[in-house]
XYZ file of C-alpha atoms in Angstrom:
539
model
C 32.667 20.548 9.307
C 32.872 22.872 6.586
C 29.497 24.025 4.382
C 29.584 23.590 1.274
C 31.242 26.086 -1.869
C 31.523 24.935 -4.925
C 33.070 26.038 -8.376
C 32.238 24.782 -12.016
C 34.568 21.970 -14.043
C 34.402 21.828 -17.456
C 35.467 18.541 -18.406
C 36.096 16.901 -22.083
C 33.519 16.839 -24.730
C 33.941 16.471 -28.752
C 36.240 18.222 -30.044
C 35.653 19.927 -33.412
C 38.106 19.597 -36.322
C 39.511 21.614 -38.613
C 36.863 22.968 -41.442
C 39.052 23.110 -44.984
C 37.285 26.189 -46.626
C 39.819 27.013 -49.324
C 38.414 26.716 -52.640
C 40.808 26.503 -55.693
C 40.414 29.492 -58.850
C 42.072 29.995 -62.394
C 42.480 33.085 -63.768
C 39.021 33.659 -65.621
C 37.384 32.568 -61.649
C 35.454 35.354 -60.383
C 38.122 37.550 -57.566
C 36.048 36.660 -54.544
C 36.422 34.835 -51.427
C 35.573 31.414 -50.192
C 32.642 30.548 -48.601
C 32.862 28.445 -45.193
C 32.291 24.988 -45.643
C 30.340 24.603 -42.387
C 27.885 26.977 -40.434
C 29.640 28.090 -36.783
C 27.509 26.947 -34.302
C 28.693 29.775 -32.323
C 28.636 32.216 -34.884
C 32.397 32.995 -34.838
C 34.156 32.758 -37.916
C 37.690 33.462 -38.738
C 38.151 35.423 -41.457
C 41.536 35.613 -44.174
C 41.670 39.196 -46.009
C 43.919 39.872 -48.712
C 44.072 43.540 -47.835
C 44.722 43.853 -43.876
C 43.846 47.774 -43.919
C 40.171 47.033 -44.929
C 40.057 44.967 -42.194
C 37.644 47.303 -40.411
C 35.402 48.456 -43.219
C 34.747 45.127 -44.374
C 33.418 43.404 -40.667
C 31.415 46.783 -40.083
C 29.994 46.490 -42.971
C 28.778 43.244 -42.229
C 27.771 43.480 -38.979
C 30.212 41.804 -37.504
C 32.002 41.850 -34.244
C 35.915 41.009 -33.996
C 36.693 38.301 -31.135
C 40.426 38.423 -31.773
C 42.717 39.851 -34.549
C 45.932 37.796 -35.967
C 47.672 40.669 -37.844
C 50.603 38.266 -38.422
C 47.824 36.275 -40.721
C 45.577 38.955 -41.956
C 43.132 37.545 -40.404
C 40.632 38.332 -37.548
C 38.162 36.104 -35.803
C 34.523 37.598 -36.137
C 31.304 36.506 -34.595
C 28.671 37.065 -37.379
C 25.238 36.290 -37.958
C 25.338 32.840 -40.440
C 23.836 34.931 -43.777
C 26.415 37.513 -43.253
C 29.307 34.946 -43.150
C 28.335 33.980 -46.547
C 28.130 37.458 -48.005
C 31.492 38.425 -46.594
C 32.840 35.156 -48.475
C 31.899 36.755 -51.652
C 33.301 40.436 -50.432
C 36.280 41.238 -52.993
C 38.844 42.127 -50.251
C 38.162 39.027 -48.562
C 40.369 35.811 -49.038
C 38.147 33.317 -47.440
C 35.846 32.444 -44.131
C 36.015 29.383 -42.000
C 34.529 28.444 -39.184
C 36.798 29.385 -36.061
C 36.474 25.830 -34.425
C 36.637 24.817 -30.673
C 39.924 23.537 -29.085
C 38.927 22.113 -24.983
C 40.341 20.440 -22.732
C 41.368 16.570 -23.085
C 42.361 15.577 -19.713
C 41.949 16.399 -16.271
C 41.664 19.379 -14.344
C 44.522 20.114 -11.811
C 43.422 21.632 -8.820
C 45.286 25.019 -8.291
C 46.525 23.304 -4.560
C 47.967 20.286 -6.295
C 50.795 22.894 -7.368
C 50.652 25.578 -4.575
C 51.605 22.489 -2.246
C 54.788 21.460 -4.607
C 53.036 17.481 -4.977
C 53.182 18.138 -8.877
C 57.133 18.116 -8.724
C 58.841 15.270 -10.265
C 60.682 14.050 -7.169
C 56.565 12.731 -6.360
C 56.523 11.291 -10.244
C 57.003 7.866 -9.036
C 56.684 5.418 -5.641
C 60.225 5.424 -3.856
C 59.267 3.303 -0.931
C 55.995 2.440 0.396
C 52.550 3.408 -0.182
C 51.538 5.079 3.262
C 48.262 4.457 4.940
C 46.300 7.529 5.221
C 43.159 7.371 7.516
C 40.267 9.379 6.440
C 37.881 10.106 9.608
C 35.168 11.345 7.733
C 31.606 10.842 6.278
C 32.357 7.930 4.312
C 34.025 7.051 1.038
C 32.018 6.796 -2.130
C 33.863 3.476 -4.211
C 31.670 4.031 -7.431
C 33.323 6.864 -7.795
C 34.910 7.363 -11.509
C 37.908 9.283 -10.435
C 38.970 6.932 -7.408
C 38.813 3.391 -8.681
C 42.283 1.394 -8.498
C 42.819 2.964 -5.128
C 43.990 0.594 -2.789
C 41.267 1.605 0.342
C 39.657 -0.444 3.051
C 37.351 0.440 5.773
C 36.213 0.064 9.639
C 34.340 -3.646 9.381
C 30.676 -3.482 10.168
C 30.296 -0.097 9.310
C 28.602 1.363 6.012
C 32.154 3.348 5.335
C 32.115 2.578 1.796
C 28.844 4.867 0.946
C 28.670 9.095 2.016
C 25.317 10.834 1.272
C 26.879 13.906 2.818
C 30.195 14.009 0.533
C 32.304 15.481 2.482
C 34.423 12.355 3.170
C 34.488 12.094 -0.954
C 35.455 15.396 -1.486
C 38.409 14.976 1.440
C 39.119 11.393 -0.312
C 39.337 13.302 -3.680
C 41.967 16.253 -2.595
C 44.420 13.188 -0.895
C 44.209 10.911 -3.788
C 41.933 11.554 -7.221
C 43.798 9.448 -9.922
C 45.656 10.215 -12.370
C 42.845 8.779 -15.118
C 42.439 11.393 -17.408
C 39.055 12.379 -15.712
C 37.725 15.050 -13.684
C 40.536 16.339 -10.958
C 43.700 14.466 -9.652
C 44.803 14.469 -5.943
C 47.962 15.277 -4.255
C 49.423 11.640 -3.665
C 47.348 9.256 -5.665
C 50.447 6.791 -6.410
C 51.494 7.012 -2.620
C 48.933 6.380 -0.705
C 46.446 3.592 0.369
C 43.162 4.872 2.429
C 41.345 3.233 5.553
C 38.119 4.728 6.277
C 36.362 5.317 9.043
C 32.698 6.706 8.998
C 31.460 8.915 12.065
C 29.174 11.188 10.221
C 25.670 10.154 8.772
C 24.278 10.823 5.587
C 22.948 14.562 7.050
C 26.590 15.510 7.667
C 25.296 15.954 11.216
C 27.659 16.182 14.303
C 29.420 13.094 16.312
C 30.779 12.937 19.981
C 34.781 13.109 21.157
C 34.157 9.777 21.885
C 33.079 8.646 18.591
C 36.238 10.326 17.777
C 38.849 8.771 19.953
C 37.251 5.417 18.788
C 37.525 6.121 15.086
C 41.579 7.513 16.221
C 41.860 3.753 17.975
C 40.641 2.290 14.085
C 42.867 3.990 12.279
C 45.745 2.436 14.584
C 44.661 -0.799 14.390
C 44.438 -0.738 10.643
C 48.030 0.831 10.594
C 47.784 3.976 9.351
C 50.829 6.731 10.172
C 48.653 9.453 8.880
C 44.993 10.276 10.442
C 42.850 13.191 8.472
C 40.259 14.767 10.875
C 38.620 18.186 8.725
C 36.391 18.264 11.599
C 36.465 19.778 15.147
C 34.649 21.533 17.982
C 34.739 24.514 20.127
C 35.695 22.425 23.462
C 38.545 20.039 24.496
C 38.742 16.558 25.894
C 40.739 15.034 28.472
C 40.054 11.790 27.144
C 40.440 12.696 23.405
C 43.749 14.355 24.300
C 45.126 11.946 26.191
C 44.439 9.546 23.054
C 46.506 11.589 20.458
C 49.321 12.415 22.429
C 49.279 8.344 22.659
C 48.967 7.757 19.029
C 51.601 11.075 18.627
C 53.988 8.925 20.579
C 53.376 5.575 18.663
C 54.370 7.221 15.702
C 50.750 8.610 14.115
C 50.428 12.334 12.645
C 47.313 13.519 13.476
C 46.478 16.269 11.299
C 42.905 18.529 12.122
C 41.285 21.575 10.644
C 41.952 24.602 12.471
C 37.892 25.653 12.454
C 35.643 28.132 9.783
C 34.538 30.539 12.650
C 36.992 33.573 11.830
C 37.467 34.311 14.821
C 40.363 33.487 17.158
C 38.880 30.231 19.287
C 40.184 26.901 19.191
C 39.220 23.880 17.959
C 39.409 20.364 18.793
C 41.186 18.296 18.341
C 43.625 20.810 16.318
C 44.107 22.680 19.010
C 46.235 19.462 21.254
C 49.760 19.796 20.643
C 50.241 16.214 19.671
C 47.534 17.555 15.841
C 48.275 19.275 13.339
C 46.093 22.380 13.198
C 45.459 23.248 9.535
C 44.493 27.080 8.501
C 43.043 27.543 4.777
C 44.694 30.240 2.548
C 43.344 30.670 -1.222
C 44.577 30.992 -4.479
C 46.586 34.389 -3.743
C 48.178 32.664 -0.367
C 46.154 34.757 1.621
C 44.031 33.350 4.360
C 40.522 33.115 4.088
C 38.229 34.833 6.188
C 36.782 32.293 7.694
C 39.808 30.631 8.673
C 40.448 30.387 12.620
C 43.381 32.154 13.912
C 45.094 31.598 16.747
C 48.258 29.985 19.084
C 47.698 26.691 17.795
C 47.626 26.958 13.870
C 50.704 25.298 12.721
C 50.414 25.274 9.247
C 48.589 26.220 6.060
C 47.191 25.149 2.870
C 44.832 25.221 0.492
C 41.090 25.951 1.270
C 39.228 28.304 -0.852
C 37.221 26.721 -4.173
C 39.252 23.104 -3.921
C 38.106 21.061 -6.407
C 37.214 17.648 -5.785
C 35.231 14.571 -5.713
C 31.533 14.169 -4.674
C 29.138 11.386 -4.758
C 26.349 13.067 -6.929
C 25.606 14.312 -10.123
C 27.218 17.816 -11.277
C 24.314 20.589 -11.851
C 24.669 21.343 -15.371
C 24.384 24.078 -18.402
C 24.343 22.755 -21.884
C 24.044 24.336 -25.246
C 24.244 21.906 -28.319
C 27.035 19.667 -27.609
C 28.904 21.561 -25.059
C 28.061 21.251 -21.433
C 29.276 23.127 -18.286
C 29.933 21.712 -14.614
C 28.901 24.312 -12.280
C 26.076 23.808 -8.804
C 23.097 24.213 -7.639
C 23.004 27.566 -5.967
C 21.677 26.473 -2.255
C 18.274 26.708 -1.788
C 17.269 26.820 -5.830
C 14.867 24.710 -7.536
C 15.989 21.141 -8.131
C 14.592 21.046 -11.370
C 15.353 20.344 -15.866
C 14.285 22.776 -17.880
C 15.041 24.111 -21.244
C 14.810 27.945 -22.686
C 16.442 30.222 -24.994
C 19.909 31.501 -23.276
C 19.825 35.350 -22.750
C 22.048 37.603 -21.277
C 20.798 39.087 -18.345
C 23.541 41.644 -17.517
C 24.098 41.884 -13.411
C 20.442 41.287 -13.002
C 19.832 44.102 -10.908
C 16.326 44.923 -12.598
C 13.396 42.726 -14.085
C 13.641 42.148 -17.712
C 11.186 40.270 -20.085
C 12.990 36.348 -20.235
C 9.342 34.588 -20.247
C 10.591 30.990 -20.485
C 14.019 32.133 -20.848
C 17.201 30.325 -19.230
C 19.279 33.906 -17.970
C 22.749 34.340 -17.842
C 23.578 37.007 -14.968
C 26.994 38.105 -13.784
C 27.725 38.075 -10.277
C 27.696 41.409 -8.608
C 25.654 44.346 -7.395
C 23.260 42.815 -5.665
C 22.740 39.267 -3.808
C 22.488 35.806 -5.525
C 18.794 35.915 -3.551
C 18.100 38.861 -5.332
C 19.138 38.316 -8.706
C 17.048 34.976 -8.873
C 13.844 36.792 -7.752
C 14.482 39.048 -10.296
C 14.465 36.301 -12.838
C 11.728 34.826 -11.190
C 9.540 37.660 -11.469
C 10.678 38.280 -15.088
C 9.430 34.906 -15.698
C 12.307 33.486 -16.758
C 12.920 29.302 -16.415
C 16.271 29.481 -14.455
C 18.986 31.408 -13.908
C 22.676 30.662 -14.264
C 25.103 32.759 -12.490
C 28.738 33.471 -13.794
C 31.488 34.836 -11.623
C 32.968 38.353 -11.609
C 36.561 37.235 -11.127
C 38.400 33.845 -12.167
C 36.693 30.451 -10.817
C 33.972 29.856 -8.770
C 31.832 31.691 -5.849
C 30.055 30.746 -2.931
C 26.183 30.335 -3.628
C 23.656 30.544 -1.491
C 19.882 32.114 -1.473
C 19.460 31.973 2.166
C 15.859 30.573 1.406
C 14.349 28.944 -1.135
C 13.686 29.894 -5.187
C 10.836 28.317 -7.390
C 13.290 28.057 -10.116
C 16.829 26.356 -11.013
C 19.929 28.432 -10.040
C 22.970 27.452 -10.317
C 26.833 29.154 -10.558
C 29.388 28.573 -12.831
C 32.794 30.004 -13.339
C 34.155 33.268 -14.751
C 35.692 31.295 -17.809
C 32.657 29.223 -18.597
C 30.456 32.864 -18.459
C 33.223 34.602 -20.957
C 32.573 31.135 -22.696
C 28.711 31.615 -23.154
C 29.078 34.846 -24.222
C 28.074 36.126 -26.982
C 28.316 32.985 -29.093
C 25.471 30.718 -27.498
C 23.005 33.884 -26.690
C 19.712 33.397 -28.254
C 20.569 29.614 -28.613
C 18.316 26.511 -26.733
C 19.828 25.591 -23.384
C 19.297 23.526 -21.044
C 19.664 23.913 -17.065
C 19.618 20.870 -15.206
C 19.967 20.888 -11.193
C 18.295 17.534 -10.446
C 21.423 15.269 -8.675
C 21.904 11.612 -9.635
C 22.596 10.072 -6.018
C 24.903 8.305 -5.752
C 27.219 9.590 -9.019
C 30.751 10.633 -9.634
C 30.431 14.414 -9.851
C 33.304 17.192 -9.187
C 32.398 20.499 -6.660
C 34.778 23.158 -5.577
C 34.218 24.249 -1.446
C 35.713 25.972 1.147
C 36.707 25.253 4.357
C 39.824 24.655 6.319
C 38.401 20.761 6.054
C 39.552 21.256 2.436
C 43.245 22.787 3.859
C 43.745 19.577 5.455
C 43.600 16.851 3.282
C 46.616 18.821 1.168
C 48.629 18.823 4.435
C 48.094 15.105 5.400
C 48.584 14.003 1.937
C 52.060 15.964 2.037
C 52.914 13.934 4.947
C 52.252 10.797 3.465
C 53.930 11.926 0.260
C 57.013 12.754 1.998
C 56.602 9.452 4.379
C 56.845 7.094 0.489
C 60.205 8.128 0.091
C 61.770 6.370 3.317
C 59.200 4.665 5.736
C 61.889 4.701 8.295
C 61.260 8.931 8.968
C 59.444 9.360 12.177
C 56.212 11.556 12.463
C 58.050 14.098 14.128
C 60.660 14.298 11.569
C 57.594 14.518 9.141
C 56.709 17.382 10.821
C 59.429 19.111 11.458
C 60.489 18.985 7.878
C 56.868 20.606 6.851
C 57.442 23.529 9.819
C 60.430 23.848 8.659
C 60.348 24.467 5.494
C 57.021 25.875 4.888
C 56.498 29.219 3.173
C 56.304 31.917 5.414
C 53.001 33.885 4.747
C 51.766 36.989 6.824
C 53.842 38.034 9.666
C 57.765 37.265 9.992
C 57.818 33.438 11.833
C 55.226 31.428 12.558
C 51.774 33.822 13.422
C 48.361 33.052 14.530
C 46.958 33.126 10.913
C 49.283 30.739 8.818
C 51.545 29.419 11.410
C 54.749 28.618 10.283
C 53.169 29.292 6.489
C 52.291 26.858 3.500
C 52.997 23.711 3.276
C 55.788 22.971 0.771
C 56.537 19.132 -0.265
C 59.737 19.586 -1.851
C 61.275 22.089 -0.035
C 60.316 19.732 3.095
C 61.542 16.552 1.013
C 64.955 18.316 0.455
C 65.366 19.131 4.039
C 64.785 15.496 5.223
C 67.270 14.001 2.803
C 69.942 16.663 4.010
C 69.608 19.456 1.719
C 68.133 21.738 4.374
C 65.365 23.800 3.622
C 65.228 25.057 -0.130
C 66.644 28.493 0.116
C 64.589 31.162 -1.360
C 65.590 33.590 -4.749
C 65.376 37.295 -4.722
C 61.957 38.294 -3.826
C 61.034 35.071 -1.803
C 58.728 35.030 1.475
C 61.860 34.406 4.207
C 62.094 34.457 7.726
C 64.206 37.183 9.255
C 68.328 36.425 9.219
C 67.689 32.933 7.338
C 66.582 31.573 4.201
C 67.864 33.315 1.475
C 70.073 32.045 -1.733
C 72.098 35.473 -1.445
C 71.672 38.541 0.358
C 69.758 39.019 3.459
C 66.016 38.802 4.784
C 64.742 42.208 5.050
C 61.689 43.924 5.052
C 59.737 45.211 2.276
C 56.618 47.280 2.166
C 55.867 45.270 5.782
C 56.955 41.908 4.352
C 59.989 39.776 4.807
C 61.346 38.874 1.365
C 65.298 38.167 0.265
C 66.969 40.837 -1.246
C-alpha cells in the first residue's frame, strides 16, 4: 500500500457579484471620483483613472499596492487599506473605485490524470456498449460518499465492504469512477463502469496474506468482473497466487497491480506475474516518481503523484470570512479548531512573535518538523503551510506537534496573500469520520486505478474485445516516456485511451506530430523517429 500525500481542493463557495459604484454628476458636481459602494473584504479594489500617466503617483500616494494593471481600461487593481479607498475616490485624477470582487470555481475539480490518460476525450462522452465491471480489491468502499452516489456498486456478501476507515479503497474508488455531479473531483470512467468490492484490508490499512488475495481474485470472478484493481503488493511471489491469475488471465480477467513505492528495482507481487499488469506512477511532468519501482516487469504507466480523490473523512480546513480552503492535516500535527489572526510567516526559518496567531509559512528551507516548532515556540495557534511550486506537497513531521498543521496548495497560499493577512481565521484539523472529503496522495496504488479504469473504458465500446486485445491496444499505443521502447521505469510508457481506442477499431496507433515521444523507425505523422538531446521525438 501506498502512505498517504495529499494536496488541497478548493471547492465552490458564494460567489460575490458585481458592486455598481458609478455615481452620476452634472456640470456644477464637484470633479471627483466615486466612492465604492461596498468595503473589499480583501482590501483589493479596482480602481478607474481618467488620466492613465498618474497612475503611479496617485496609488503611492495612497499607500497602495497594485495587484494587476488593465492599461486597456485605465484601470489597475490595488489592495488598499479601507480609509484610503475612500480618499482615493475623492482624488481628482481618479474616475471611480469599486471593489475588485471574487470570481471561483462553480464545478468540479478535474484531476490533472483524468486528461494526461486521454478519458476526457469525447469518444468516452457517452456509454457505447456496456458498463464493465471493475473489481476494486481494496480497503473498502465508503457509499455515503457525496461524490459516488448513483454508482451502480455491489460487494463480497458477509463482509463489511461497504465502510473503509483506512480510505484507501475510497480514494482508488474515487480515481476509477467520481461522478460527474458538479462536486469535488470526477473519475476516469464514471458512466462506464459498475464496481464490486471486495474488502481485505481493516480499518488500520494493515497488511493481508496471498491467500486472502487469491480469494478476493476468486470474488471478483464470481461476481463477473473483466477488470480486477489490486494497488497493493509484496516483496515475494506465490505459486499459488500465480497460478490463480494466469487462470483468471486465461478466462478473460485483466488483472492490473501496482508496481511497488520502494524506488528501488525489486519486484512486487502480484505485478510482477506475467498474467498483471504492473503499474509505475509518473507525475504531472510525465516523469516517474521517485518512489516508483523499476524494473523487468513494469508494463505501463500512469498517473501517481498528488491524485486527487475521494476519502471517507472530513477535509482539514483554513477559513477566512466566507471563503474556506481544502488542504490536510500535516501527519503527526495536532488534531485540533482553533481561531487566530492570519500572519505571514515568511519560510519560517526563525521564531517570530505570532502569540495566538494562525501562521502562514511557505514551504522551503527547512523541514515541515521544523517550521512547526518554530511556530510552536513563537506561540503561535497553528500553522498552515503553502507550497513552493503549483499543487500540493507531501507532509509529514516525523513525530508529533502540540499544535494544528496542515498544507495547502501553492494557489490557495498566493490566494491568502496579502488580502486576508491580519484578518480572523480559522484552522480546523479535527476529521468528521465517516465524511465525504477530497485528498491528493502518492503512490503507484494511485497509477493504477487510471490504468484499470482505461481498460474498462476501452472494454464499453465493444464487450466482445478480449483482455489481451485490451492490453495490447494500451502497450501499444502508450506514450513512450524515458528510454526508446519499453524500459524498466515506464514500460512501454503512459497509458493513452484514445490512441489505444483508435488502434482497436482499426485506426492503428494514433501517429504522433512533430515533436512527439516515438519509438525508433515508427510512429510518426511525417518524417522519421530520431533522437533529440537523448530523446526519441518525430521530426
Amino acid at each position: 500500500m501506498t502512505s498517504k500525500l495529499r494536496r488541497p481542493l478548493t471547492l465552490v463557495f458564494a460567489s460575490f457579484g458585481l458592486v455598481a459604484c458609478a455615481i452620476g454628476a452634472d456640470e456644477h458636481a464637484e470633479d471627483v471620483g466615486a466612492a465604492p459602494a461596498a468595503i473589499s473584504e480583501d482590501g483589493r479594489y479596482i480602481v478607474k483613472f481618467k488620466d492613465w500617466s498618474r497612475r503611479g503617483q496617485v496609488i503611492a500616494g495612497a499607500g497602495g499596492k497594485v495587484a494587476r494593471e488593465l492599461p486597456a481600461h485605465a484601470a489597475s487593481a490595488v489592495y488598499l487599506p479601507d480609509v484610503a479607498a475612500e480618499a482615493l475616490s475623492k482624488n481628482p485624477h481618479v474616475e471611480y473605485v469599486e471593489v475588485d470582487p471574487r470570481r471561483e470555481l462553480q464545478a468540479e475539480v478535474t484531476p490533472y490524470g483524468i486528461a494526461m490518460v486521454q478519458a476526457d476525450d469525447d469518444a468516452f462522452a457517452s456509454l457505447v456498449s456496456d458498463r464493465i465491471k471493475v473489481c476494486i480489491i481494496d480497503s473498502g468502499f465508503h457509499t455515503g460518499h457525496e461524490d459516488l452516489q448513483g454508482l451502480p456498486v455491489t460487494g463480497e456478501p458477509g463482509t463489511s465492504w461497504s465502510t473503509d476507515g483506512c480510505g484507501h479503497g475510497t480514494h482508488v474508488a474515487g480515481t476509477i469512477a467520481a461522478v460527474n455531479n458538479e462536486l469535488g473531483v470526477v473519475g476516469v470512467a464514471p458512466n462506464n463502469v459498475s464496481l464490486h468490492i471486495v474488502k481485505v484490508f481493516g480499518d488500520g490499512c494493515s497488511w493481508t496474506y496471498a491467500s486472502d488475495l487469491v480469494a478476493a481474485l476468486n470474488e471478483c470472478r464470481e461476481a463477473g468482473a473483466r477488470v480486477v484493481n489490486m494497488s497493493l503488493g509484496g516483496s515475494f511471489s506465490s505459486k499459488t497466487e500465480q497460478a490463480a491469475f494466469d487462470e483468471a488471465d486465461a478466462d478473460g480477467v485483466l488483472s492490473v497491480a501496482a508496481a511497488g513505492n520502494g524506488g528501488n528495482k525489486q519486484t512486487s507481487y502480484p505485478a510482477g506475474y506475467a498474467s498483471v499488469m504492473s503499474v509505475a506512477a509518473i507525475d504531472a511532468n510525465k516523469v516517474k516518481a521517485a518512489f516508483s519501482q523499476s524494473n523487468a516487469d513494469v508494463e505501463i504507466s500512469a498517473p501517481g503523484v498528488n491524485v486527487l480523490s475521494t476519502v471517507p473523512w472530513s477535509s482539514s480546513t483554513v477559513t477566512v470570512g466566507s471563503d474556506t480552503y481544502m488542504g490536510t492535516l500535516i501527519e503527526g500535527a495536532a488534531e485540533a479548531s482553533v481561531t487566530g489572526a492570519l500572519v505571514d510567516g515568511g519560510l519560517c526559518d526563525s521564531v517570530g512573535a505570532w502569540a495566538g496567531k494562525l501562521v502562514l509559512c511557505q514551504r522551503g528551507v527547512i523541514s515541515f518538523a521544523d517550521k512547526v516548532d518554530n511556530v510552536t515556540e513563537g506561540g503561535g495557534a497553528g500553522a498552515v503551510i503553502h507550497n513552493n511550486v503549483s499543487g500540493g506537497f507531501a507532509g509529514t513531521l516525523n513525530g508529533t506537534s502540540s499544535i494544528p498543521a496542515i498544507g495547502i496548495s501553492m494557489e490557495d497560499g498566493q490566494a491568502l496573500l496579502p488580502g486576508s493577512i491580519g484578518k480572523s481565521a480559522t484552522l480546523n484539523t479535527i476529521l468528521a469520520k465517516p465524511g465525504s472529503g477530497y485528498e491528493a496522495w502518492d503512490g503507484t496504488s494511485m497509477a493504477t486505478p487510471h490504468v484499470a479504469a482505461v481498460a474498462a473504458l476501452l472494454w464499453s465500446h465493444d464487450a466482445a474485445w478480449t483482455n489481451k486485445d485490451i492490453r495490447n491496444a494500451i502497450t501499444s499505443t502508450a506514450e513512450d516516456l524515458g528510454a526508446a521502447g519499453r524500459d524498466t521505469s515506464y514500460g512501454f510508457g503512459l497509458v493513452r485511451a484514445r490512441a489505444a481506442l483508435d488502434f482497436l477499431l482499426g485506426g492503428g496507433p494514433t501517429c504522433g506530430a512533430a515533436g512527439a515521444s516515438c519509438s525508433a523507425g515508427s510512429d510518426c505523422c511525417s518524417g522519421s523517429c530520431g533522437k533529440v538531446k537523448g530523446k526519441w521525438v518525430c521530426k
